[in-house]
Coordinates of C-alpha atoms in Angstrom, one line a residue:
X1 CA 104.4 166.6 104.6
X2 CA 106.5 165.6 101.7
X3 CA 106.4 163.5 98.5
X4 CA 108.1 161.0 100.0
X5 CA 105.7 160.3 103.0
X6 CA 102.8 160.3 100.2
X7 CA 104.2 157.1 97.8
X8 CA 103.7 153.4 99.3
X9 CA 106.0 151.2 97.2
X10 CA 103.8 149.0 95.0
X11 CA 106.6 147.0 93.2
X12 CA 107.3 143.0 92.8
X13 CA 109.1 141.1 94.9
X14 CA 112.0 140.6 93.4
X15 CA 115.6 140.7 94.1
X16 CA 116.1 143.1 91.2
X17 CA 113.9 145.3 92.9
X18 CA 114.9 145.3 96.6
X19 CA 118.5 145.8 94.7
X20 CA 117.0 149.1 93.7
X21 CA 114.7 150.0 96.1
X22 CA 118.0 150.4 98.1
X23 CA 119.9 152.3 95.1
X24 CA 117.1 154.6 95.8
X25 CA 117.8 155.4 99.2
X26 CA 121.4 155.6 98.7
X27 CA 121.2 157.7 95.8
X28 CA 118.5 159.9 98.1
X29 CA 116.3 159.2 95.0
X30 CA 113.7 157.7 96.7
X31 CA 109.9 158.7 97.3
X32 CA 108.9 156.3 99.9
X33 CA 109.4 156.5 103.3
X34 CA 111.7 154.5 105.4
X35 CA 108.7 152.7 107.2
X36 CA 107.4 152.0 103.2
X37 CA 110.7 150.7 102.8
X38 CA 110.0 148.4 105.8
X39 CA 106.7 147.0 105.3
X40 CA 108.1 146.0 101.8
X41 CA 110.4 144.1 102.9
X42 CA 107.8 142.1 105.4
X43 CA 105.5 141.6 102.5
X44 CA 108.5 141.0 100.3
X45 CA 109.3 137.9 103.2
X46 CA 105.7 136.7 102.9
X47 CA 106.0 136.5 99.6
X48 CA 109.0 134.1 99.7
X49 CA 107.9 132.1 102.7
X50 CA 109.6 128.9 101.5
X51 CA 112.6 130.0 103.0
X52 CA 110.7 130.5 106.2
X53 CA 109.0 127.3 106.4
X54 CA 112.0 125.0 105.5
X55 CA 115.3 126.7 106.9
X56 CA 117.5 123.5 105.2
X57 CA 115.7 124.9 101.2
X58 CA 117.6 128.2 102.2
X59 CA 120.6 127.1 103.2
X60 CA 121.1 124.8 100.0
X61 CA 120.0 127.8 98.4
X62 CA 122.5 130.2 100.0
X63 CA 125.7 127.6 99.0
X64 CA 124.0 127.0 95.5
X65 CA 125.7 129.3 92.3
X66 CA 122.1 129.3 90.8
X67 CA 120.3 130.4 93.8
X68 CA 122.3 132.6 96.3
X69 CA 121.3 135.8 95.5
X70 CA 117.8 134.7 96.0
X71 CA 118.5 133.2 99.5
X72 CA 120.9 136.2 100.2
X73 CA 117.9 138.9 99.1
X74 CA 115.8 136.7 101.4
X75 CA 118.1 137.0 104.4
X76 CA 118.6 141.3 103.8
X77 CA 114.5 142.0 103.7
X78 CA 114.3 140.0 107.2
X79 CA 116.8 141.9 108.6
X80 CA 115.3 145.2 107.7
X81 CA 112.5 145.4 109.6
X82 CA 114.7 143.5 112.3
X83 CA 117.2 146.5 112.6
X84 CA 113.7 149.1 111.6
X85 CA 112.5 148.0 115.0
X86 CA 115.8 147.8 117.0
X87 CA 116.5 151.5 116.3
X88 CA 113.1 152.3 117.1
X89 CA 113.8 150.9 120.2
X90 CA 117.0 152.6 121.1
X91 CA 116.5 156.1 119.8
X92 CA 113.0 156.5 120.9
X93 CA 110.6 156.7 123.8
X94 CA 107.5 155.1 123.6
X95 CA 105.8 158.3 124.2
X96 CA 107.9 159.8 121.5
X97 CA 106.8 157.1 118.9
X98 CA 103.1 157.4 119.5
X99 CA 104.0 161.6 119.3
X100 CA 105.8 161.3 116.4
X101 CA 104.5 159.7 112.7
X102 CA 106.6 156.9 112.1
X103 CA 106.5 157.8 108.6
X104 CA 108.8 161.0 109.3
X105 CA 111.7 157.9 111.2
X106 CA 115.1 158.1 109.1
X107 CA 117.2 154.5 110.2
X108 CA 120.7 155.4 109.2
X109 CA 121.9 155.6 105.8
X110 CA 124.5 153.0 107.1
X111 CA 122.3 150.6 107.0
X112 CA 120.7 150.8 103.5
X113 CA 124.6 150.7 102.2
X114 CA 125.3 147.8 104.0
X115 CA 122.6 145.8 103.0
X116 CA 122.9 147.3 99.2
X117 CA 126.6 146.0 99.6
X118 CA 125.6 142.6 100.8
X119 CA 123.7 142.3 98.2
X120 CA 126.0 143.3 95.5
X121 CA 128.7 141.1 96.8
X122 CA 127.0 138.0 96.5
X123 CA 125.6 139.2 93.2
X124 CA 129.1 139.5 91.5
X125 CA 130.8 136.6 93.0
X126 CA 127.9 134.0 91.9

């Protein structure tokens, strides 16, 4: 087992920090799993549930100069564990996942880009 399947993130929910969670991974500087990354982003939903509970606060959010990265940041941590769980579905057996520690589960590298990009792009145009 490596270093990186010992560390669970324990950082705040922040857009700052989901910006460099994913630096992390893109860089390959991180020591966290790709299933740590996952339930981050979860709790990192929970955490900012008002988007969940009133769709209309996130979409004034998401047109708003003030407020999109925080609507955008919202929208990139759901769809983590979203795509986490669709690759799960299509790469793997269910008799492989229950072999295999889903700590050890690399998603694509694509996908961290992407959603580091996303991120970014709203960042420097609001």
């Amino acid at each position: 087992m490596n270093a990186r399947n010992k560390s669970v993130i324990q950082a705040p929910y922040t857009v700052e920090q989901l910006m460099s969670l994913l630096s992390d991974v893109c860089d390959g500087q991180n020591m966290f799993s790709h299933q740590d990354f996952v339930y981050w982003c979860e709790k990192y939903t929970l955490f900012h549930y008002k988007y969940e509970m009133d769709e209309s606060q996130w979409l004034a959010d998401l047109e708003s100069e003030e407020r999109a990265h925080f609507a955008k940041a919202f929208l990139v941590a759901k769809d983590v564990p979203a795509k986490w769980q669709h690759y799960l579905m299509q790469q793997f057996s269910f008799q492989d996942l229950k072999d295999q520690p889903l700590q050890d589960i690399l998603i694509p590298q694509a996908y961290f880009v992407q959603w580091l990009t996303e991120l970014y792009s709203y960042d420097h145009v609001n």
